[in-house]
Amino acid sequence: MTVPATCDGAGTAEVPPRLAAMVDRMLCLLDRASASVVETGRPCGRRLAVGLGLLCVFPLILLATPHVFVVRWHKDAFIPLEAGWRFINGQVPHIDYYSPLGWLYPALHGWAMQIFGVSAMALIQANLLIMPVVVGAGLLATSGGRLSVWPRLGLVAALGLAVLSPRFADGSVVEIVHLANYNRHGWALATIVLVAALIEPTRRSPARLAAETAMLTGLTLALFYLKITFFAWAGLGLMLAVLLVPANRAVAFFGGAGALAVLAACTAASDLNIGYFHDILQAKESLGGTYGLTERAPGFRKFLGDLWQNVGSLSAIVVIGVWLLRSADGVAERRAARAATLAVMLLAASALAINNQNHQHHLFGLLALLLILLGATVRRAEARQGVAARRAAAGVAALSLIVTAPQVVKDGLAIPLNVLLPLVSPTVKATAIAGTPIDDLMLVAAQNRRKETSRPLTLVMSGELSAEAHEAFELQLTGADVQLLLDDGHRMLSAHAPGATVLSVSFSSWFSFFTGTRPPVGGGLWWHYGRTFSENSPPDADRLLADADVVMLPRFREFDDTEAMWKLIGDAVRARYDIAAQSPLWTLWKKRPDMAHNEGGVK
């Protein structure tokens, strides 16, 4: 049997039956896929449950991880551990190595330590604690007929893996570090806010209205206490929703207003926010510019890197936006297309501006913009009720999947690889710091690894090399040196200042955690000349030393920041403290009894 076909009046051509049947089957599958993307009203509880059940394998793998390990420089993993340690000691630090943070970042790690025990596993558990919020809020933000089941599951999978994955935002799969990355958390929560505020629902009951308003209030508050740049990005999305999306105007307005009201009440009732603002201004002053809210001053090369790393998503956003505008038919479609495109372009530009001042290159927030455009396409397909409109929506969904899949796949692969790598990598070396609350931290320092007999600090400890010679030769620390430093410091503290509150001028972000001592309230999570302090903006010595019973000072060069910090606070330390003990590696300064009594410290 043949199928006649006409080709420009040149007669008839015969199409093979098998080819015709194959084309029909492909078109049928395409139409079914298109219908599943557009159809947002069918019951989908079973498919959602199955999809979420499959995604549960990733947190289960992390729970089975026997050890925590890192392959990058130590501080990136130790900063959150120190933050959690401070939190369970009753402190709420606001500033880390790069930027002012609210209490949520240390709180996640502190809660993990309180629930599961003090361990480096808190780096994994902190991510697991926030997962129910990400999954629940993601499902609520895409409900009410905003998106069908497959885009909803795609959003939950992308955000869930981004939060769980033990790798940096711009790291490769093998560059693994267990880290509750506040940038990933910020992008995830802000993405949910934008999806809920800028995609119109097809149905909304009073109960759903109240739930969505409460969700937007809670997530906006969380973003403020996580990192203020993502709070500003989500706030821009809420303002755009009030201006451009009539169906979401009320929920966006009351969600944002509720968050601001709670923040005002918290500021009036306690000094928590005052301390947060103080550290923001301090970081801004230290940087000598206007970038105190961010991790780094923007640069053109970083901007080009962001463009290159996200060229697929940015191109897809532009293509879909232009197509929405040019294919609009009628006043209502043109108005909806203009609103969606304007909101997405403004948010894309602001996302680039935010990311230009962060460490990472990948913009997770672009996923929200793609879903906003998909939501506009779905609304158009529902109004037109045509096959072509449904196929267009399926095309937008497929393009969004293609441009976001590479990062999602990398995030997913990093999780099982984290379990396998310690079993097969010859460079993984377990370290157990005697007398500390940590026994499961694994360090990989292959780039700095040396033979045991040639480690500079081993020679210093044995007396074959002086600390002055170590400094003169500008020798670098190795991964194994870390254990020597902590062991020696822990022995000194146990012998001369048990139970003291300890300020370490060196290793300031994690010395107290690994020695099991309480850090001072005024100590930062990390010292960095030009970011957290400078000659023009020195640290407040009174605040820094107010409750510090002991100051630990290294006798060798570790970082230039250590020497710079000592120059700024050395006189204040000498005026309040006396040398109580020395070793080849450390000098222990102990607060004089009269100063401890005057300042209310511990003798």
Coordinates of C-alpha atoms in Angstrom, one line a residue:
M1 CA 0.0 0.0 0.0
T2 CA 1.3 3.5 -0.9
V3 CA 0.3 6.9 0.3
P4 CA 0.0 9.6 -2.5
A5 CA 1.6 12.9 -1.9
T6 CA 1.8 16.0 -4.0
C7 CA 5.0 18.0 -4.4
D8 CA 4.6 21.4 -6.0
G9 CA 2.3 20.1 -8.8
A10 CA 5.0 17.7 -10.1
G11 CA 2.8 14.7 -9.8
T12 CA 2.4 12.3 -7.0
A13 CA 5.1 10.7 -4.8
E14 CA 4.7 7.6 -2.9
V15 CA 5.6 7.4 0.9
P16 CA 6.6 4.0 2.2
P17 CA 4.0 2.7 4.6
R18 CA 6.5 2.0 7.3
L19 CA 7.9 5.5 7.2
A20 CA 4.3 6.9 7.2
A21 CA 3.5 4.8 10.2
M22 CA 6.7 5.9 12.0
V23 CA 5.9 9.5 11.4
D24 CA 2.4 9.0 12.7
R25 CA 3.7 7.3 15.9
M26 CA 6.2 10.2 16.4
L27 CA 3.5 12.8 16.0
C28 CA 1.3 10.8 18.4
L29 CA 4.1 10.7 21.0
L30 CA 4.8 14.4 20.5
D31 CA 1.1 15.3 21.0
R32 CA 0.9 13.1 24.1
A33 CA 4.0 14.8 25.5
S34 CA 2.6 18.2 24.6
A35 CA -0.7 17.4 26.3
S36 CA 1.2 16.3 29.5
V37 CA 3.1 19.6 29.6
V38 CA 0.1 21.8 29.1
E39 CA -2.4 19.8 31.2
T40 CA -2.2 21.2 34.7
G41 CA -5.7 20.2 36.0
R42 CA -5.5 16.4 36.1
P43 CA -4.9 14.6 39.4
C44 CA -1.2 13.9 39.6
G45 CA -0.7 12.7 43.1
R46 CA 0.5 9.3 42.2
R47 CA 3.1 10.5 39.6
L48 CA 4.3 13.1 42.1
A49 CA 4.7 10.5 44.8
V50 CA 6.6 8.1 42.5
G51 CA 8.9 10.9 41.3
L52 CA 9.6 12.1 44.8
G53 CA 10.3 8.6 45.9
L54 CA 12.9 8.1 43.2
L55 CA 14.6 11.4 44.2
C56 CA 14.8 10.1 47.8
V57 CA 17.7 7.9 46.8
F58 CA 20.1 10.9 46.8
P59 CA 19.6 11.9 50.5
L60 CA 19.7 8.2 51.4
I61 CA 23.1 7.9 49.8
L62 CA 24.4 10.9 51.7
L63 CA 23.1 9.5 55.0
A64 CA 25.1 6.3 54.2
T65 CA 28.3 8.3 53.6
P66 CA 30.9 7.0 56.1
H67 CA 33.2 10.0 56.1
V68 CA 33.3 13.7 55.3
F69 CA 36.2 14.8 53.1
V70 CA 37.3 17.7 51.0
V71 CA 39.6 18.2 48.0
R72 CA 39.8 21.9 48.1
W73 CA 41.6 24.3 50.5
H74 CA 40.5 23.6 54.0
K75 CA 38.7 26.8 55.0
D76 CA 35.7 26.3 52.7
A77 CA 34.6 23.3 54.7
F78 CA 35.8 24.5 58.2
I79 CA 34.0 27.9 58.1
P80 CA 30.5 26.3 58.3
L81 CA 31.7 23.9 61.0
E82 CA 33.0 26.8 63.1
A83 CA 29.7 28.6 62.5
G84 CA 27.7 25.7 63.8
W85 CA 30.1 25.3 66.8
R86 CA 29.6 29.0 67.6
F87 CA 25.8 28.6 67.3
I88 CA 25.6 25.7 69.8
N89 CA 27.8 27.8 72.1
G90 CA 25.1 30.5 72.2
Q91 CA 26.7 32.8 69.6
V92 CA 25.3 34.2 66.4
P93 CA 28.1 35.4 64.1
H94 CA 27.2 37.4 61.1
I95 CA 30.3 37.6 58.9
D96 CA 32.3 34.8 57.2
Y97 CA 35.3 34.8 55.0
Y98 CA 33.6 36.8 52.3
S99 CA 30.3 38.4 53.3
P100 CA 27.9 39.2 56.1
L101 CA 25.5 36.4 56.8
G102 CA 22.5 36.2 59.0
W103 CA 21.9 33.5 61.6
L104 CA 20.4 30.9 59.3
Y105 CA 23.8 29.7 58.0
P106 CA 25.3 28.9 61.4
A107 CA 21.9 27.8 62.7
L108 CA 21.6 25.0 60.1
H109 CA 25.0 23.5 61.2
G110 CA 24.2 24.1 64.9
W111 CA 20.9 22.3 64.6
A112 CA 22.6 19.4 62.8
M113 CA 25.1 19.2 65.7
Q114 CA 22.4 19.3 68.3
I115 CA 20.3 16.7 66.6
F116 CA 22.9 14.3 65.3
G117 CA 25.9 15.1 67.5
V118 CA 29.0 17.2 67.1
S119 CA 30.7 15.9 64.0
A120 CA 32.0 16.9 60.6
M121 CA 28.9 15.1 59.3
A122 CA 27.1 18.3 60.1
L123 CA 28.3 19.5 56.7
I124 CA 26.0 16.8 55.1
Q125 CA 23.2 17.0 57.7
A126 CA 22.8 20.8 57.4
N127 CA 21.8 20.3 53.7
L128 CA 19.4 17.5 54.7
L129 CA 17.7 19.7 57.2
I130 CA 16.7 22.3 54.7
M131 CA 15.5 19.8 52.1
P132 CA 11.9 19.4 53.4
V133 CA 11.6 23.2 53.1
V134 CA 12.9 23.2 49.5
V135 CA 10.7 20.2 48.4
G136 CA 7.5 21.4 50.2
A137 CA 7.8 25.0 49.1
G138 CA 8.7 24.0 45.6
L139 CA 5.6 21.9 45.3
L140 CA 3.4 24.6 46.8
A141 CA 4.9 27.3 44.5
T142 CA 4.1 25.2 41.4
S143 CA 0.6 24.1 42.5
G144 CA -2.7 25.7 41.7
G145 CA -2.4 24.9 38.0
R146 CA 0.8 26.9 37.5
L147 CA 2.7 23.9 36.0
S148 CA 2.0 20.3 35.1
V149 CA 3.6 17.4 37.0
W150 CA 6.7 17.0 34.9
P151 CA 8.0 20.6 35.2
R152 CA 7.1 20.5 38.9
L153 CA 9.2 17.4 39.4
G154 CA 12.0 18.9 37.3
L155 CA 12.1 22.0 39.6
V156 CA 12.1 19.9 42.8
A157 CA 14.9 17.7 41.3
A158 CA 17.0 20.6 40.2
L159 CA 16.8 22.5 43.4
G160 CA 17.1 19.5 45.6
L161 CA 20.2 18.2 43.9
A162 CA 21.7 21.7 43.9
V163 CA 21.2 21.9 47.7
L164 CA 22.4 18.4 48.4
S165 CA 25.3 18.0 46.0
P166 CA 28.7 18.0 47.7
R167 CA 30.4 20.3 45.2
F168 CA 31.0 23.9 44.7
A169 CA 28.6 25.9 42.5
D170 CA 31.2 26.2 39.8
G171 CA 33.2 23.0 40.6
S172 CA 33.5 19.9 38.5
V173 CA 32.2 16.6 39.7
V174 CA 35.5 15.4 41.2
E175 CA 36.1 18.7 43.0
I176 CA 34.0 17.6 46.0
V177 CA 33.6 19.4 49.2
H178 CA 30.9 18.8 51.8
L179 CA 29.5 22.2 52.2
A180 CA 26.1 23.8 53.0
N181 CA 26.7 26.5 50.4
Y182 CA 24.7 29.6 51.3
N183 CA 24.8 30.7 47.6
R184 CA 23.1 27.4 46.5
H185 CA 20.6 27.8 49.3
G186 CA 20.0 31.4 48.4
W187 CA 19.4 30.6 44.7
A188 CA 17.1 27.7 45.6
L189 CA 14.8 29.7 48.0
A190 CA 14.8 32.8 45.8
T191 CA 13.9 30.6 42.8
I192 CA 10.8 29.3 44.6
V193 CA 9.8 32.8 45.5
L194 CA 9.9 34.0 41.9
V195 CA 8.1 30.9 40.6
A196 CA 5.3 31.4 43.1
A197 CA 5.0 35.1 42.5
L198 CA 5.4 35.4 38.7
I199 CA 3.5 32.4 37.4
E200 CA -0.3 32.8 37.4
P201 CA -2.3 30.0 39.0
T202 CA -5.5 28.8 37.3
R203 CA -7.2 28.1 40.6
R204 CA -6.7 29.5 44.1
S205 CA -8.9 28.8 47.2
P206 CA -8.7 31.0 50.3
A207 CA -6.7 28.3 52.0
R208 CA -4.2 28.2 49.2
L209 CA -4.0 32.0 49.2
A210 CA -3.1 32.0 52.9
A211 CA -0.6 29.1 52.5
E212 CA 1.2 30.9 49.6
T213 CA 1.3 34.2 51.5
A214 CA 2.8 32.5 54.5
M215 CA 5.3 30.7 52.3
L216 CA 6.4 33.9 50.6
T217 CA 6.8 35.6 54.0
G218 CA 8.8 32.8 55.4
L219 CA 11.1 32.3 52.5
T220 CA 11.7 36.0 52.2
L221 CA 12.6 36.2 55.9
A222 CA 14.9 33.1 55.4
L223 CA 16.7 34.8 52.6
F224 CA 17.3 37.9 54.7
Y225 CA 18.9 35.8 57.4
L226 CA 20.8 33.8 54.8
K227 CA 22.4 36.4 52.6
I228 CA 21.0 39.8 51.9
T229 CA 21.8 39.9 48.1
F230 CA 19.4 37.0 47.5
F231 CA 16.8 38.7 49.7
A232 CA 17.1 41.8 47.4
W233 CA 16.7 39.6 44.3
A234 CA 13.6 37.9 45.7
G235 CA 12.2 41.3 46.7
L236 CA 12.6 42.5 43.1
G237 CA 10.6 39.5 42.0
L238 CA 7.8 40.3 44.4
M239 CA 7.7 44.0 43.3
L240 CA 7.5 42.8 39.6
A241 CA 4.7 40.5 40.6
V242 CA 2.7 43.4 42.2
L243 CA 3.2 45.5 39.1
L244 CA 2.9 42.9 36.3
V245 CA 0.9 39.9 37.5
P246 CA -2.7 40.9 38.6
A247 CA -3.6 37.3 39.7
N248 CA -0.6 37.2 42.1
R249 CA -0.7 40.9 43.2
A250 CA -2.3 40.2 46.6
V251 CA -0.2 37.2 47.6
A252 CA 3.1 39.0 46.5
F253 CA 2.2 42.2 48.3
F254 CA 1.1 40.6 51.6
G255 CA 4.0 38.1 51.4
G256 CA 6.6 40.9 51.1
A257 CA 4.8 43.2 53.5
G258 CA 4.6 40.4 56.1
A259 CA 8.3 39.7 55.8
L260 CA 9.1 43.4 56.3
A261 CA 6.8 43.7 59.3
V262 CA 8.5 40.7 61.0
L263 CA 11.9 42.1 60.3
A264 CA 10.9 45.5 61.8
A265 CA 9.5 43.7 64.9
C266 CA 12.7 41.7 65.3
T267 CA 14.8 44.8 65.0
A268 CA 12.8 46.6 67.6
A269 CA 12.8 43.6 70.0
S270 CA 16.4 42.5 69.9
D271 CA 19.8 43.5 68.7
L272 CA 20.2 40.6 66.3
N273 CA 19.5 42.7 63.2
I274 CA 21.5 45.6 64.6
G275 CA 24.5 43.3 64.8
Y276 CA 23.8 42.1 61.3
F277 CA 23.7 45.7 59.9
H278 CA 26.8 46.6 61.9
D279 CA 28.8 43.8 60.2
I280 CA 27.4 44.7 56.8
L281 CA 28.7 48.3 57.3
Q282 CA 32.0 47.0 58.7
A283 CA 32.6 44.8 55.7
K284 CA 31.7 47.6 53.3
E285 CA 34.2 49.9 55.1
S286 CA 36.9 47.2 55.1
L287 CA 36.6 46.7 51.4
G288 CA 36.9 50.5 50.8
G289 CA 34.1 50.4 48.3
T290 CA 30.4 49.7 47.9
Y291 CA 30.7 45.9 47.8
G292 CA 30.4 45.0 51.5
L293 CA 27.3 43.0 50.9
T294 CA 29.0 40.7 48.5
E295 CA 31.9 38.4 48.2
R296 CA 34.1 40.3 45.7
A297 CA 34.2 43.5 43.8
P298 CA 32.8 43.0 40.3
G299 CA 35.0 42.6 37.3
F300 CA 34.6 42.5 33.6
R301 CA 36.4 39.1 33.3
K302 CA 34.1 37.6 35.9
F303 CA 31.1 39.0 34.0
L304 CA 32.3 37.4 30.8
G305 CA 32.8 34.1 32.7
D306 CA 29.3 34.2 33.9
L307 CA 28.0 34.8 30.4
W308 CA 30.0 32.0 29.0
Q309 CA 29.1 29.5 31.7
N310 CA 25.4 30.3 31.3
V311 CA 25.2 31.0 27.6
G312 CA 22.7 28.2 27.0
S313 CA 20.2 29.3 29.6
L314 CA 20.6 33.0 28.7
S315 CA 20.2 32.3 25.0
A316 CA 17.1 30.2 25.7
I317 CA 15.6 32.9 27.8
V318 CA 16.1 35.5 25.0
V319 CA 14.8 33.1 22.3
I320 CA 11.7 32.1 24.2
G321 CA 11.0 35.8 25.2
V322 CA 11.3 37.0 21.6
W323 CA 9.1 34.2 20.4
L324 CA 6.5 35.0 23.0
L325 CA 6.4 38.6 21.9
R326 CA 6.4 38.0 18.1
S327 CA 3.8 35.2 18.2
A328 CA 1.3 36.9 20.5
D329 CA -2.2 37.2 19.0
G330 CA -4.6 39.6 20.5
V331 CA -4.5 42.2 23.2
A332 CA -4.5 39.7 26.1
E333 CA -1.7 37.6 24.8
R334 CA 0.5 40.6 24.0
R335 CA 0.0 42.0 27.5
A336 CA 0.8 38.7 29.1
A337 CA 3.9 38.2 26.8
R338 CA 5.2 41.7 27.6
A339 CA 4.7 41.3 31.4
A340 CA 6.5 37.9 31.4
T341 CA 9.4 39.0 29.1
L342 CA 9.9 42.3 31.0
A343 CA 10.0 40.5 34.4
V344 CA 12.4 37.8 33.1
M345 CA 14.8 40.2 31.4
L346 CA 15.0 42.5 34.5
L347 CA 15.6 39.4 36.8
A348 CA 18.2 38.0 34.4
A349 CA 20.2 41.3 34.4
S350 CA 20.0 41.5 38.2
A351 CA 21.0 37.8 38.6
L352 CA 24.1 38.6 36.5
A353 CA 24.9 41.6 38.7
I354 CA 24.5 39.5 41.9
N355 CA 26.6 36.6 40.5
N356 CA 29.3 38.9 39.3
Q357 CA 30.1 39.5 43.0
N358 CA 30.0 35.8 44.1
H359 CA 32.5 33.0 43.8
Q360 CA 30.4 30.9 41.6
H361 CA 29.7 31.1 37.8
H362 CA 26.6 29.1 37.5
L363 CA 23.3 31.0 38.0
F364 CA 20.8 28.6 39.4
G365 CA 18.3 31.3 39.5
L366 CA 17.9 31.2 35.7
L367 CA 15.9 28.1 36.2
A368 CA 13.1 30.2 37.7
L369 CA 13.1 32.5 34.7
L370 CA 12.8 29.6 32.3
L371 CA 9.9 28.3 34.3
I372 CA 8.2 31.7 34.3
L373 CA 8.4 31.7 30.5
L374 CA 7.1 28.1 30.4
G375 CA 4.2 29.2 32.6
A376 CA 3.3 32.0 30.1
T377 CA 3.5 29.5 27.2
V378 CA 1.2 27.1 29.0
R379 CA -1.4 29.8 29.8
R380 CA -1.4 30.7 26.0
A381 CA -1.8 27.0 25.0
E382 CA -4.7 26.6 27.4
A383 CA -6.4 29.7 26.0
R384 CA -5.9 28.7 22.3
Q385 CA -6.9 25.0 22.7
G386 CA -4.9 24.0 19.6
V387 CA -2.4 21.4 18.8
A388 CA 0.2 23.9 17.6
A389 CA 0.0 25.8 20.8
R390 CA 0.5 22.6 22.9
R391 CA 3.5 21.6 20.7
A392 CA 5.0 25.1 21.3
A393 CA 4.7 24.6 25.0
A394 CA 6.4 21.2 24.8
G395 CA 9.2 22.8 22.8
V396 CA 9.8 25.5 25.5
A397 CA 9.8 22.7 28.2
A398 CA 12.3 20.6 26.1
L399 CA 14.6 23.6 25.5
S400 CA 14.5 24.5 29.2
L401 CA 15.4 20.9 30.1
I402 CA 18.3 20.8 27.6
V403 CA 20.0 23.9 28.9
T404 CA 19.6 23.1 32.6
A405 CA 20.4 19.3 32.4
P406 CA 24.2 19.5 32.4
Q407 CA 24.4 21.2 35.8
V408 CA 21.7 19.0 37.3
V409 CA 23.4 15.8 36.1
K410 CA 26.7 17.0 37.6
D411 CA 25.0 17.6 40.9
G412 CA 23.5 14.2 40.9
L413 CA 26.7 12.4 39.9
A414 CA 28.7 14.1 42.6
I415 CA 26.5 12.4 45.3
P416 CA 27.3 8.7 44.6
L417 CA 30.8 9.7 43.7
N418 CA 31.3 11.1 47.1
V419 CA 30.8 7.6 48.6
L420 CA 33.0 5.9 46.1
L421 CA 35.9 8.3 45.9
P422 CA 37.3 7.6 49.5
L423 CA 37.3 3.9 48.6
V424 CA 39.4 4.2 45.4
S425 CA 41.4 7.4 45.8
P426 CA 45.0 6.8 47.0
T427 CA 45.3 10.5 48.0
V428 CA 42.5 10.4 50.6
K429 CA 44.1 10.5 54.1
A430 CA 42.0 10.2 57.3
T431 CA 43.0 12.4 60.1
A432 CA 41.9 12.0 63.8
I433 CA 42.6 15.0 66.0
A434 CA 43.2 13.6 69.5
G435 CA 41.1 15.2 72.2
T436 CA 38.7 16.9 69.8
P437 CA 35.1 16.3 69.0
I438 CA 36.0 15.3 65.4
D439 CA 37.0 11.8 64.3
D440 CA 35.6 11.5 60.8
L441 CA 37.1 14.4 58.8
M442 CA 39.1 13.3 55.8
L443 CA 41.4 15.7 54.1
V444 CA 42.8 15.4 50.6
A445 CA 45.8 17.7 50.1
A446 CA 47.5 16.0 47.2
Q447 CA 48.7 19.3 45.8
N448 CA 50.6 20.1 49.0
R449 CA 51.4 16.6 50.1
R450 CA 55.0 15.8 51.1
K451 CA 56.9 13.0 52.8
E452 CA 56.6 12.8 56.5
T453 CA 60.3 13.6 57.1
S454 CA 60.3 16.7 54.9
R455 CA 57.4 18.5 56.5
P456 CA 58.6 21.9 57.7
L457 CA 56.5 21.9 60.9
T458 CA 57.9 18.4 61.8
L459 CA 61.3 19.9 61.7
V460 CA 60.2 22.9 63.8
M461 CA 58.7 20.6 66.4
S462 CA 61.9 18.5 66.5
G463 CA 64.1 21.6 66.9
E464 CA 65.9 21.1 63.6
L465 CA 64.3 24.2 62.1
S466 CA 63.3 27.3 64.0
A467 CA 60.0 29.2 63.6
E468 CA 62.0 32.2 62.4
A469 CA 63.7 30.1 59.7
H470 CA 60.3 28.7 58.6
E471 CA 59.1 32.3 58.2
A472 CA 62.3 33.4 56.5
F473 CA 62.1 30.6 53.9
E474 CA 58.4 31.4 53.4
L475 CA 57.6 27.7 53.6
Q476 CA 54.0 26.6 52.9
L477 CA 51.8 24.5 55.2
T478 CA 51.0 21.0 54.0
G479 CA 47.8 19.1 54.7
A480 CA 49.5 17.0 57.4
D481 CA 50.8 20.1 59.1
V482 CA 47.3 20.9 60.2
Q483 CA 47.1 18.0 62.6
L484 CA 50.4 19.0 64.2
L485 CA 49.2 22.6 64.7
L486 CA 45.9 21.5 66.3
D487 CA 47.4 18.8 68.4
D488 CA 50.1 21.2 69.8
G489 CA 47.5 23.9 70.5
H490 CA 45.1 21.5 72.1
R491 CA 47.9 20.2 74.5
M492 CA 48.7 23.8 75.5
L493 CA 45.1 24.7 76.2
S494 CA 44.5 21.5 78.2
A495 CA 47.5 22.2 80.4
H496 CA 47.3 25.9 80.9
A497 CA 43.7 27.1 80.2
P498 CA 41.1 24.3 80.4
G499 CA 37.6 25.6 79.7
A500 CA 38.8 28.9 78.4
T501 CA 37.3 31.0 75.7
V502 CA 40.0 31.0 73.0
L503 CA 40.7 33.5 70.3
S504 CA 43.1 32.1 67.7
V505 CA 44.8 34.7 65.5
S506 CA 45.7 31.9 63.2
F507 CA 43.2 29.3 61.9
S508 CA 40.5 31.7 63.2
S509 CA 37.7 30.0 61.4
W510 CA 38.1 26.5 62.8
F511 CA 40.7 26.4 65.6
S512 CA 38.1 26.5 68.4
F513 CA 36.0 23.8 66.8
F514 CA 38.8 21.3 66.4
T515 CA 40.1 21.9 69.9
G516 CA 36.6 21.8 71.4
T517 CA 36.9 25.3 72.9
R518 CA 34.4 28.1 73.0
P519 CA 35.3 31.0 70.6
P520 CA 34.9 34.6 71.6
V521 CA 31.8 36.5 70.6
G522 CA 33.8 39.2 68.9
G523 CA 35.9 36.9 66.7
G524 CA 35.1 36.6 63.0
L525 CA 34.7 33.4 61.2
W526 CA 37.8 34.2 59.1
W527 CA 40.4 36.9 59.0
H528 CA 41.1 38.3 55.5
Y529 CA 43.0 41.5 55.0
G530 CA 41.0 43.9 52.8
R531 CA 37.7 42.1 53.3
T532 CA 37.1 41.6 57.0
F533 CA 39.7 44.1 58.3
S534 CA 42.3 46.5 57.0
E535 CA 44.5 49.3 58.3
N536 CA 41.8 51.8 57.4
S537 CA 39.2 49.7 59.1
P538 CA 40.9 47.7 61.9
P539 CA 39.0 45.2 64.0
D540 CA 37.4 46.6 67.2
A541 CA 39.9 45.3 69.8
D542 CA 37.5 45.9 72.7
R543 CA 34.8 43.8 71.0
L544 CA 37.3 41.2 69.8
L545 CA 38.8 40.6 73.2
A546 CA 35.9 41.3 75.5
D547 CA 35.2 37.6 76.5
A548 CA 38.4 36.0 75.2
D549 CA 40.3 34.4 78.1
V550 CA 43.2 33.2 75.9
V551 CA 44.8 34.4 72.7
M552 CA 46.7 31.8 70.6
L553 CA 49.4 33.3 68.4
P554 CA 51.4 31.2 65.9
R555 CA 55.2 31.5 66.0
F556 CA 55.6 30.9 62.3
R557 CA 54.2 32.5 59.1
E558 CA 51.0 30.9 58.1
F559 CA 49.2 33.7 56.1
D560 CA 50.1 37.3 55.6
D561 CA 46.7 38.0 57.2
T562 CA 47.9 36.6 60.5
E563 CA 50.8 39.1 60.7
A564 CA 48.6 42.0 59.6
M565 CA 46.0 41.1 62.2
W566 CA 48.6 41.0 65.0
K567 CA 50.0 44.4 64.0
L568 CA 46.5 45.8 64.5
I569 CA 45.6 44.1 67.8
G570 CA 49.0 43.3 69.3
D571 CA 49.2 46.3 71.5
A572 CA 45.7 45.6 72.9
V573 CA 46.7 42.0 73.6
R574 CA 49.9 43.0 75.4
A575 CA 47.9 45.5 77.6
R576 CA 45.5 42.8 78.8
Y577 CA 47.3 39.5 78.6
D578 CA 50.6 37.9 79.7
I579 CA 52.5 35.0 78.0
A580 CA 51.5 31.9 79.9
A581 CA 53.1 29.2 77.7
Q582 CA 55.1 28.7 74.6
S583 CA 55.9 25.9 72.2
P584 CA 57.8 25.7 69.0
L585 CA 54.5 26.5 67.2
W586 CA 52.4 28.6 69.5
T587 CA 52.4 31.4 72.1
L588 CA 49.6 31.3 74.6
W589 CA 48.6 34.7 76.0
K590 CA 46.3 34.5 79.1
K591 CA 44.2 37.4 80.3
R592 CA 45.6 38.9 83.5
P593 CA 43.3 38.3 86.6
D594 CA 42.6 42.0 87.1
M595 CA 41.5 42.4 83.5
A596 CA 39.4 39.2 83.6
H597 CA 37.6 40.6 86.7
N598 CA 37.1 44.0 85.2
E599 CA 35.7 42.7 81.9
G600 CA 33.7 39.9 83.4
G601 CA 35.7 37.1 81.8
V602 CA 36.8 33.7 83.0
K603 CA 40.0 33.6 85.1

